[in-house]
């Protein structure tokens, strides 16, 4: 796509419009960066503004509302332009106010006309004179938290009810912090110590993950376009996302099913642990399986991976009972553990969606359960933090399938599980994604 500009603020406005239309922010940001020739500084400003506006959208909408006499008649792109200016004014320390005003007013004229320029100029100066509403003055406590942390009111209520107000607020505070640059070293090609040495020599600042044994945190430098990534010595994966496979008792030569595999981070992690054997990677979308195979080829484990386009609820059509030593169900979920990395997730879903997903998750577990061998394991994981999709799904499954029992989830770092052995990582615990892992054993 030709964006016809390298202006980071203009590109931010256009990108925000697309994400409002349902596009994923990270994919849009990557597409813009790859299709333009912005400097490194401008790429950073562009990325910061896009993520920042999405993260703080409800707060910014609340603060802009008193200045719009006819909000329904104000073009969406003009609102997005104003949000980008407000985000820079209220959340970025290093950008001078005059530069923010000048750039925003120029953009208003370029993207609109002289009337738009006057409109934007008037609002910015009025806002500068009067100040904006402080969410702390909102009397309704749930609405106050919703506007302050820019989370839907229903989600604030749900997390407060399940985890208590103090824990909920710690989670909310953590969600608008920048995500870490986390990678998994590829044991199929290199040892962890050798990779750390090579990364350090190349000028990257590296530390070991406190969450996952195979995880490394890159504190300085962009790893995605580096030779380390291209040669498959590592892959980008959140620390928490490594835990489901880390907890699986995988041995060489085994047959393993990854029931919901795309984009392939966990599939390739299984394959790297296997060395010999096979991982069957299912996904309902054929095009997503191409990504799984590309990742497997880059990481040098493609000969261990077999993909099949199949809804995991229909495994009976293809596989016999007791086929697999282990099964991973990294289930489709609401994604509320990923809100730091994909901030738009918080706005598009409802409680009805959560309950519907819980039904699908249970259906997948029930469909694949007969396919695991007696004595084998089934690992259930999600990247969400709400109990309807986690503990409640497991409870319902165990009630209907007494031939399975929960085994304490074991991780390399001995992370603490609950009394029933299940593991939940919340976004505030380690600054990683929120994740849930439960290990189930099919009784002998």
Short mmCIF file of C-alpha atoms in Angstrom, two decimals:
data_model
loop_
_atom_site.label_atom_id
_atom_site.label_comp_id
_atom_site.label_asym_id
_atom_site.label_seq_id
_atom_site.Cartn_x
_atom_site.Cartn_y
_atom_site.Cartn_z
CA UNK A 1 0.00 0.00 0.00
CA UNK A 2 1.29 3.48 -0.89
CA UNK A 3 0.73 5.84 2.04
CA UNK A 4 2.07 8.87 0.07
CA UNK A 5 3.61 10.43 3.17
CA UNK A 6 6.34 9.82 5.72
CA UNK A 7 4.77 12.16 8.30
CA UNK A 8 4.45 10.03 11.48
CA UNK A 9 1.49 12.02 12.83
CA UNK A 10 -0.46 11.80 9.58
CA UNK A 11 0.27 8.07 9.32
CA UNK A 12 -0.87 7.65 12.94
CA UNK A 13 -4.25 9.26 12.16
CA UNK A 14 -4.74 7.02 9.11
CA UNK A 15 -3.70 3.91 11.03
CA UNK A 16 -6.05 4.72 13.91
CA UNK A 17 -8.94 5.01 11.46
CA UNK A 18 -8.17 1.53 10.15
CA UNK A 19 -7.95 -0.02 13.62
CA UNK A 20 -11.34 1.53 14.46
CA UNK A 21 -12.62 -0.38 11.44
CA UNK A 22 -11.50 -3.66 12.97
CA UNK A 23 -7.87 -4.06 11.81
CA UNK A 24 -5.28 -5.29 14.34
CA UNK A 25 -3.02 -2.47 15.48
CA UNK A 26 0.21 -4.47 15.39
CA UNK A 27 -0.41 -5.66 11.81
CA UNK A 28 -1.31 -2.15 10.65
CA UNK A 29 1.74 -0.64 12.35
CA UNK A 30 4.07 -3.21 10.77
CA UNK A 31 2.50 -2.65 7.33
CA UNK A 32 3.00 1.12 7.57
CA UNK A 33 6.61 0.81 8.74
CA UNK A 34 7.44 -1.61 5.93
CA UNK A 35 5.73 0.56 3.27
CA UNK A 36 7.25 3.93 4.17
CA UNK A 37 10.74 5.35 4.66
CA UNK A 38 10.34 7.01 8.05
CA UNK A 39 13.47 7.57 10.12
CA UNK A 40 13.95 5.44 13.22
CA UNK A 41 12.88 8.38 15.42
CA UNK A 42 9.71 8.92 13.36
CA UNK A 43 8.90 5.20 13.41
CA UNK A 44 9.12 5.33 17.19
CA UNK A 45 6.86 8.40 17.43
CA UNK A 46 4.33 6.89 15.00
CA UNK A 47 4.18 3.58 16.92
CA UNK A 48 3.95 5.32 20.30
CA UNK A 49 1.07 7.57 19.17
CA UNK A 50 -0.96 4.73 17.62
CA UNK A 51 -0.65 2.43 20.63
CA UNK A 52 -1.07 5.33 23.06
CA UNK A 53 -4.33 6.58 21.55
CA UNK A 54 -5.79 3.06 21.44
CA UNK A 55 -4.73 2.37 25.04
CA UNK A 56 -6.26 5.61 26.34
CA UNK A 57 -9.20 5.91 23.93
CA UNK A 58 -12.02 6.03 26.52
CA UNK A 59 -10.12 8.61 28.59
CA UNK A 60 -9.45 10.78 25.53
CA UNK A 61 -13.08 10.51 24.34
CA UNK A 62 -14.30 11.56 27.80
CA UNK A 63 -11.93 14.55 27.85
CA UNK A 64 -12.70 15.69 24.29
CA UNK A 65 -16.50 15.39 24.57
CA UNK A 66 -17.16 18.80 26.28
CA UNK A 67 -15.32 20.60 23.44
CA UNK A 68 -17.41 19.08 20.62
CA UNK A 69 -20.72 20.89 20.13
CA UNK A 70 -21.85 18.46 17.40
CA UNK A 71 -19.91 15.21 17.89
CA UNK A 72 -22.03 13.30 15.35
CA UNK A 73 -21.18 15.87 12.67
CA UNK A 74 -17.43 15.78 13.38
CA UNK A 75 -15.57 13.52 10.95
CA UNK A 76 -13.92 10.45 12.52
CA UNK A 77 -10.52 11.41 11.15
CA UNK A 78 -10.78 14.84 12.82
CA UNK A 79 -11.51 13.17 16.17
CA UNK A 80 -8.54 10.84 15.65
CA UNK A 81 -6.34 13.83 14.85
CA UNK A 82 -7.46 15.53 18.07
CA UNK A 83 -6.83 12.32 20.06
CA UNK A 84 -3.29 12.14 18.68
CA UNK A 85 -2.67 15.74 19.76
CA UNK A 86 -4.18 15.13 23.21
CA UNK A 87 -2.17 11.94 23.72
CA UNK A 88 1.06 13.78 22.93
CA UNK A 89 0.10 16.69 25.21
CA UNK A 90 -0.97 14.60 28.21
CA UNK A 91 1.25 11.50 28.01
CA UNK A 92 4.49 12.38 26.17
CA UNK A 93 7.03 14.52 28.02
CA UNK A 94 9.58 15.10 25.29
CA UNK A 95 7.37 16.66 22.60
CA UNK A 96 7.02 20.47 23.00
CA UNK A 97 3.46 21.81 23.12
CA UNK A 98 4.12 24.26 20.29
CA UNK A 99 5.29 21.46 17.99
CA UNK A 100 2.18 19.40 18.79
CA UNK A 101 -0.13 22.34 18.06
CA UNK A 102 1.69 23.36 14.87
CA UNK A 103 1.84 19.86 13.42
CA UNK A 104 -1.78 19.05 14.30
CA UNK A 105 -3.08 22.31 12.79
CA UNK A 106 -1.07 21.80 9.59
CA UNK A 107 -2.45 18.28 9.29
CA UNK A 108 -6.01 19.54 9.81
CA UNK A 109 -5.63 21.77 6.76
CA UNK A 110 -3.78 19.19 4.66
CA UNK A 111 -6.23 16.36 5.35
CA UNK A 112 -9.29 18.64 5.33
CA UNK A 113 -9.61 22.31 4.46
CA UNK A 114 -9.25 25.74 6.04
CA UNK A 115 -12.47 25.28 8.02
CA UNK A 116 -11.05 22.10 9.57
CA UNK A 117 -7.88 23.97 10.43
CA UNK A 118 -9.86 26.67 12.28
CA UNK A 119 -11.98 24.03 14.06
CA UNK A 120 -8.94 22.06 15.31
CA UNK A 121 -7.07 25.26 16.24
CA UNK A 122 -10.04 26.46 18.29
CA UNK A 123 -10.43 23.22 20.22
CA UNK A 124 -6.72 22.85 21.01
CA UNK A 125 -6.44 26.41 22.29
CA UNK A 126 -9.68 26.13 24.29
CA UNK A 127 -8.42 22.89 25.83
CA UNK A 128 -5.11 24.57 26.66
CA UNK A 129 -6.90 27.46 28.42
CA UNK A 130 -9.56 25.50 30.29
CA UNK A 131 -7.86 22.16 30.95
CA UNK A 132 -9.70 18.85 30.67
CA UNK A 133 -11.99 16.82 32.92
CA UNK A 134 -10.25 14.66 35.51
CA UNK A 135 -11.73 11.12 35.61
CA UNK A 136 -11.09 11.15 39.39
CA UNK A 137 -14.14 13.45 39.74
CA UNK A 138 -16.54 10.78 38.39
CA UNK A 139 -18.81 9.66 41.24
CA UNK A 140 -19.69 6.17 39.95
CA UNK A 141 -16.70 4.05 41.10
CA UNK A 142 -16.89 1.53 38.24
CA UNK A 143 -17.29 4.23 35.60
CA UNK A 144 -14.41 6.12 37.22
CA UNK A 145 -12.10 3.12 36.81
CA UNK A 146 -13.43 2.51 33.30
CA UNK A 147 -12.59 6.04 32.13
CA UNK A 148 -9.33 6.32 34.09
CA UNK A 149 -7.87 3.06 32.72
CA UNK A 150 -9.81 3.07 29.44
CA UNK A 151 -11.54 -0.28 29.86
CA UNK A 152 -15.19 -1.14 29.16
CA UNK A 153 -17.33 -0.81 32.26
CA UNK A 154 -18.54 -4.44 32.09
CA UNK A 155 -14.95 -5.71 32.02
CA UNK A 156 -13.95 -3.56 34.98
CA UNK A 157 -16.90 -4.97 36.95
CA UNK A 158 -16.08 -8.55 35.98
CA UNK A 159 -12.38 -8.42 36.89
CA UNK A 160 -13.13 -6.60 40.16
CA UNK A 161 -15.74 -9.22 41.09
CA UNK A 162 -13.41 -12.13 40.32
CA UNK A 163 -10.10 -10.84 41.70
CA UNK A 164 -10.96 -8.07 44.16
CA UNK A 165 -10.49 -4.35 43.66
CA UNK A 166 -6.81 -4.11 44.66
CA UNK A 167 -5.64 -6.84 42.28
CA UNK A 168 -7.93 -5.52 39.54
CA UNK A 169 -6.45 -2.01 39.82
CA UNK A 170 -2.89 -3.38 39.69
CA UNK A 171 -3.82 -5.21 36.48
CA UNK A 172 -5.48 -2.11 35.01
CA UNK A 173 -2.41 0.02 35.81
CA UNK A 174 -0.10 -2.49 34.14
CA UNK A 175 -2.03 -2.69 30.87
CA UNK A 176 -0.94 0.69 29.55
CA UNK A 177 2.76 0.05 30.11
CA UNK A 178 4.91 -0.77 27.08
CA UNK A 179 5.24 -4.52 26.42
CA UNK A 180 8.67 -6.14 26.66
CA UNK A 181 10.51 -7.42 23.61
CA UNK A 182 10.45 -11.11 24.41
CA UNK A 183 11.92 -13.98 22.38
CA UNK A 184 12.25 -17.74 22.66
CA UNK A 185 15.64 -19.23 21.85
CA UNK A 186 15.36 -22.05 19.33
CA UNK A 187 16.78 -25.17 20.96
CA UNK A 188 16.67 -26.93 17.57
CA UNK A 189 19.51 -24.69 16.34
CA UNK A 190 21.40 -23.17 19.29
CA UNK A 191 21.87 -23.29 23.05
CA UNK A 192 20.62 -20.48 25.23
CA UNK A 193 24.10 -19.53 26.47
CA UNK A 194 25.51 -19.42 22.92
CA UNK A 195 22.64 -17.21 21.74
CA UNK A 196 23.01 -14.80 24.68
CA UNK A 197 26.74 -14.53 23.90
CA UNK A 198 26.11 -13.82 20.20
CA UNK A 199 23.32 -11.30 20.90
CA UNK A 200 25.49 -9.45 23.43
CA UNK A 201 28.42 -9.34 20.99
CA UNK A 202 26.05 -7.89 18.36
CA UNK A 203 25.14 -5.04 20.73
CA UNK A 204 21.80 -6.27 22.08
CA UNK A 205 21.05 -5.96 25.80
CA UNK A 206 19.73 -9.33 26.90
CA UNK A 207 18.40 -10.77 30.13
CA UNK A 208 16.86 -14.13 30.94
CA UNK A 209 13.12 -14.32 31.47
CA UNK A 210 11.83 -14.68 35.03
CA UNK A 211 8.78 -16.46 33.60
CA UNK A 212 9.89 -19.01 31.01
CA UNK A 213 13.02 -21.18 30.81
CA UNK A 214 13.39 -20.63 27.07
CA UNK A 215 12.59 -16.92 27.26
CA UNK A 216 14.94 -13.97 26.77
CA UNK A 217 14.16 -10.27 27.09
CA UNK A 218 15.81 -7.95 24.56
CA UNK A 219 16.02 -4.54 26.24
CA UNK A 220 17.76 -2.64 23.49
CA UNK A 221 17.64 -2.99 19.71
CA UNK A 222 14.99 -4.24 17.26
CA UNK A 223 15.26 -8.02 16.93
CA UNK A 224 12.57 -8.69 14.28
CA UNK A 225 14.68 -7.68 11.26
CA UNK A 226 17.95 -9.03 12.68
CA UNK A 227 19.93 -11.99 11.27
CA UNK A 228 19.18 -13.86 14.52
CA UNK A 229 15.47 -13.89 13.65
CA UNK A 230 15.99 -14.51 9.94
CA UNK A 231 18.31 -17.48 10.57
CA UNK A 232 15.80 -19.00 13.00
CA UNK A 233 18.03 -18.85 16.07
CA UNK A 234 15.11 -17.30 17.95
CA UNK A 235 11.48 -16.41 17.48
CA UNK A 236 9.35 -13.62 18.90
CA UNK A 237 7.01 -14.98 21.56
CA UNK A 238 5.75 -13.61 24.85
CA UNK A 239 7.20 -15.21 27.98
CA UNK A 240 3.80 -16.38 29.22
CA UNK A 241 2.95 -17.92 25.84
CA UNK A 242 5.91 -20.29 26.26
CA UNK A 243 4.49 -21.83 29.44
CA UNK A 244 1.86 -24.23 28.03
CA UNK A 245 4.47 -26.18 26.00
CA UNK A 246 7.07 -25.78 28.74
CA UNK A 247 4.68 -27.54 31.11
CA UNK A 248 4.10 -30.51 28.75
CA UNK A 249 6.10 -33.71 29.52
CA UNK A 250 7.35 -34.10 25.92
CA UNK A 251 9.79 -36.87 24.99
CA UNK A 252 11.55 -37.66 21.74
CA UNK A 253 9.61 -39.78 19.27
CA UNK A 254 6.13 -38.91 20.53
CA UNK A 255 3.03 -38.04 18.51
CA UNK A 256 1.51 -34.72 19.63
CA UNK A 257 -1.58 -32.79 18.55
CA UNK A 258 -1.64 -28.98 18.60
CA UNK A 259 -5.39 -28.54 18.20
CA UNK A 260 -5.45 -24.75 17.58
CA UNK A 261 -2.01 -24.05 16.22
CA UNK A 262 -1.77 -20.78 14.24
CA UNK A 263 0.46 -18.79 14.05
CA UNK A 264 2.71 -21.63 15.17
CA UNK A 265 4.72 -20.36 18.14
CA UNK A 266 3.71 -23.30 20.31
CA UNK A 267 3.78 -25.81 17.42
CA UNK A 268 7.43 -24.99 16.71
CA UNK A 269 8.23 -25.01 20.42
CA UNK A 270 6.81 -28.56 20.66
CA UNK A 271 8.76 -29.64 17.55
CA UNK A 272 12.03 -28.24 18.92
CA UNK A 273 11.54 -30.28 22.10
CA UNK A 274 10.61 -33.42 20.15
CA UNK A 275 13.64 -33.64 17.84
CA UNK A 276 12.19 -36.96 16.60
CA UNK A 277 8.45 -37.60 16.27
CA UNK A 278 5.56 -35.62 14.88
CA UNK A 279 3.36 -32.68 15.85
CA UNK A 280 0.07 -32.45 13.97
CA UNK A 281 -0.92 -28.78 13.77
CA UNK A 282 -4.60 -28.05 13.22
CA UNK A 283 -6.26 -24.77 12.45
CA UNK A 284 -9.68 -23.96 11.12
CA UNK A 285 -8.18 -21.56 8.53
CA UNK A 286 -5.98 -22.98 5.76
CA UNK A 287 -4.27 -19.62 5.13
CA UNK A 288 -3.15 -19.41 8.76
CA UNK A 289 -1.48 -22.80 8.45
CA UNK A 290 0.83 -21.29 5.82
CA UNK A 291 2.19 -19.05 8.60
CA UNK A 292 2.70 -22.12 10.81
CA UNK A 293 4.73 -23.82 8.06
CA UNK A 294 6.76 -20.67 7.32
CA UNK A 295 7.67 -20.41 11.00
CA UNK A 296 8.54 -24.11 11.14
CA UNK A 297 10.80 -23.79 8.08
CA UNK A 298 12.59 -20.72 9.44
CA UNK A 299 13.20 -22.49 12.75
CA UNK A 300 14.40 -25.71 11.09
CA UNK A 301 11.67 -28.01 12.43
CA UNK A 302 9.41 -28.33 9.35
CA UNK A 303 10.12 -32.07 8.99
CA UNK A 304 8.49 -32.62 12.41
CA UNK A 305 5.36 -30.58 11.65
CA UNK A 306 2.32 -31.71 9.69
CA UNK A 307 -0.51 -29.21 9.17
CA UNK A 308 -4.16 -29.91 8.54
CA UNK A 309 -7.04 -27.46 8.02
CA UNK A 310 -9.62 -28.75 10.47
CA UNK A 311 -11.97 -27.44 13.13
CA UNK A 312 -10.66 -29.12 16.30
CA UNK A 313 -14.26 -29.98 17.21
CA UNK A 314 -14.31 -32.36 14.21
CA UNK A 315 -11.22 -34.45 14.98
CA UNK A 316 -13.42 -37.58 14.93
CA UNK A 317 -13.57 -37.23 11.16
CA UNK A 318 -9.80 -37.74 10.85
CA UNK A 319 -8.16 -39.30 13.92
CA UNK A 320 -8.73 -42.54 15.79
CA UNK A 321 -9.06 -42.65 19.58
CA UNK A 322 -5.86 -42.91 21.62
CA UNK A 323 -3.67 -41.60 18.77
CA UNK A 324 -1.65 -38.96 20.62
CA UNK A 325 0.78 -39.04 23.54
CA UNK A 326 -0.07 -35.43 24.37
CA UNK A 327 -2.56 -32.85 23.17
CA UNK A 328 -2.30 -29.08 23.44
CA UNK A 329 -5.51 -27.08 23.33
CA UNK A 330 -4.42 -23.45 23.18
CA UNK A 331 -8.04 -22.45 22.80
CA UNK A 332 -9.53 -19.51 20.90
CA UNK A 333 -10.38 -16.98 23.58
CA UNK A 334 -11.25 -13.35 24.31
CA UNK A 335 -7.56 -12.45 24.50
CA UNK A 336 -7.92 -10.23 27.57
CA UNK A 337 -4.43 -11.25 28.70
CA UNK A 338 -3.00 -9.54 25.60
CA UNK A 339 -4.40 -6.04 26.18
CA UNK A 340 -0.93 -4.54 26.71
CA UNK A 341 0.27 -5.89 23.34
CA UNK A 342 -3.02 -5.57 21.41
CA UNK A 343 -4.85 -2.73 23.17
CA UNK A 344 -7.87 -2.72 20.82
CA UNK A 345 -8.93 -6.14 22.19
CA UNK A 346 -10.56 -4.45 25.19
CA UNK A 347 -13.15 -2.57 23.12
CA UNK A 348 -14.58 -5.11 20.72
CA UNK A 349 -15.92 -7.85 22.97
CA UNK A 350 -18.89 -8.32 25.29
CA UNK A 351 -19.75 -10.65 28.16
CA UNK A 352 -21.93 -12.59 25.69
CA UNK A 353 -18.79 -13.16 23.56
CA UNK A 354 -16.93 -14.50 26.61
CA UNK A 355 -19.72 -16.96 27.38
CA UNK A 356 -19.93 -18.06 23.74
CA UNK A 357 -16.16 -18.65 23.63
CA UNK A 358 -16.37 -20.72 26.82
CA UNK A 359 -18.83 -23.03 25.04
CA UNK A 360 -16.46 -23.44 22.07
CA UNK A 361 -13.52 -24.11 24.41
CA UNK A 362 -15.42 -26.86 26.20
CA UNK A 363 -16.52 -28.37 22.87
CA UNK A 364 -12.89 -28.52 21.67
CA UNK A 365 -11.72 -30.18 24.90
CA UNK A 366 -14.50 -32.75 24.71
CA UNK A 367 -13.84 -33.49 21.04
CA UNK A 368 -10.08 -34.07 21.39
CA UNK A 369 -10.13 -35.85 24.79
CA UNK A 370 -10.69 -39.37 23.34
CA UNK A 371 -7.71 -38.89 21.03
CA UNK A 372 -5.13 -38.85 23.83
CA UNK A 373 -3.69 -42.16 24.98
CA UNK A 374 -4.42 -43.51 28.44
CA UNK A 375 -1.73 -42.09 30.71
CA UNK A 376 -1.16 -39.24 28.29
CA UNK A 377 -1.72 -35.55 28.98
CA UNK A 378 -3.94 -32.82 27.67
CA UNK A 379 -2.80 -29.23 28.26
CA UNK A 380 -5.44 -26.51 28.15
CA UNK A 381 -4.33 -22.90 27.84
CA UNK A 382 -5.76 -19.47 27.00
CA UNK A 383 -4.40 -15.94 26.73
CA UNK A 384 -7.24 -14.54 28.83
CA UNK A 385 -7.66 -13.80 32.54
CA UNK A 386 -11.41 -14.21 33.05
CA UNK A 387 -12.60 -17.28 34.92
CA UNK A 388 -15.47 -18.16 32.58
CA UNK A 389 -12.92 -19.20 29.93
CA UNK A 390 -10.42 -20.76 32.33
CA UNK A 391 -11.28 -22.41 35.64
CA UNK A 392 -14.98 -22.69 34.80
CA UNK A 393 -14.27 -24.53 31.52
CA UNK A 394 -11.99 -27.02 33.31
CA UNK A 395 -14.54 -27.55 36.09
CA UNK A 396 -17.27 -28.37 33.57
CA UNK A 397 -14.95 -30.67 31.62
CA UNK A 398 -13.83 -32.64 34.69
CA UNK A 399 -17.45 -33.05 35.86
CA UNK A 400 -18.31 -34.71 32.53
CA UNK A 401 -15.03 -36.60 32.13
CA UNK A 402 -13.98 -38.22 35.42
CA UNK A 403 -11.35 -40.23 33.51
CA UNK A 404 -9.24 -37.04 33.53
CA UNK A 405 -7.65 -35.44 36.56
CA UNK A 406 -5.84 -32.14 37.09
CA UNK A 407 -2.09 -32.43 37.62
CA UNK A 408 -0.19 -29.44 39.06
CA UNK A 409 1.19 -27.37 36.19
CA UNK A 410 5.00 -27.59 36.31
CA UNK A 411 7.22 -24.88 34.83
CA UNK A 412 10.99 -24.42 34.59
CA UNK A 413 10.83 -21.44 36.97
CA UNK A 414 8.49 -23.24 39.43
CA UNK A 415 5.82 -20.59 39.09
CA UNK A 416 3.17 -20.76 41.78
CA UNK A 417 -0.05 -22.58 40.93
CA UNK A 418 -3.34 -22.34 42.81
CA UNK A 419 -4.35 -25.01 45.31
CA UNK A 420 -6.01 -27.01 42.54
CA UNK A 421 -2.79 -26.99 40.50
CA UNK A 422 -3.84 -24.58 37.75
CA UNK A 423 -1.58 -21.69 36.74
CA UNK A 424 -2.73 -18.14 36.00
CA UNK A 425 -0.25 -15.42 35.07
CA UNK A 426 -1.77 -11.94 35.33
CA UNK A 427 -0.39 -8.99 33.32
CA UNK A 428 0.85 -7.26 36.48
CA UNK A 429 2.70 -10.30 37.88
CA UNK A 430 5.78 -10.13 35.65
CA UNK A 431 4.92 -7.55 32.99
CA UNK A 432 4.17 -10.36 30.54
CA UNK A 433 0.91 -11.34 28.85
CA UNK A 434 -1.90 -12.78 30.95
CA UNK A 435 -2.14 -16.57 30.51
CA UNK A 436 -3.88 -19.62 31.95
CA UNK A 437 -2.48 -23.18 31.87
CA UNK A 438 -4.04 -26.38 33.17
CA UNK A 439 -2.48 -29.86 32.87
CA UNK A 440 -4.88 -32.81 32.60
CA UNK A 441 -3.88 -36.48 32.77
CA UNK A 442 -5.95 -39.31 31.33
CA UNK A 443 -6.11 -41.86 34.14
CA UNK A 444 -4.73 -45.37 33.66
#
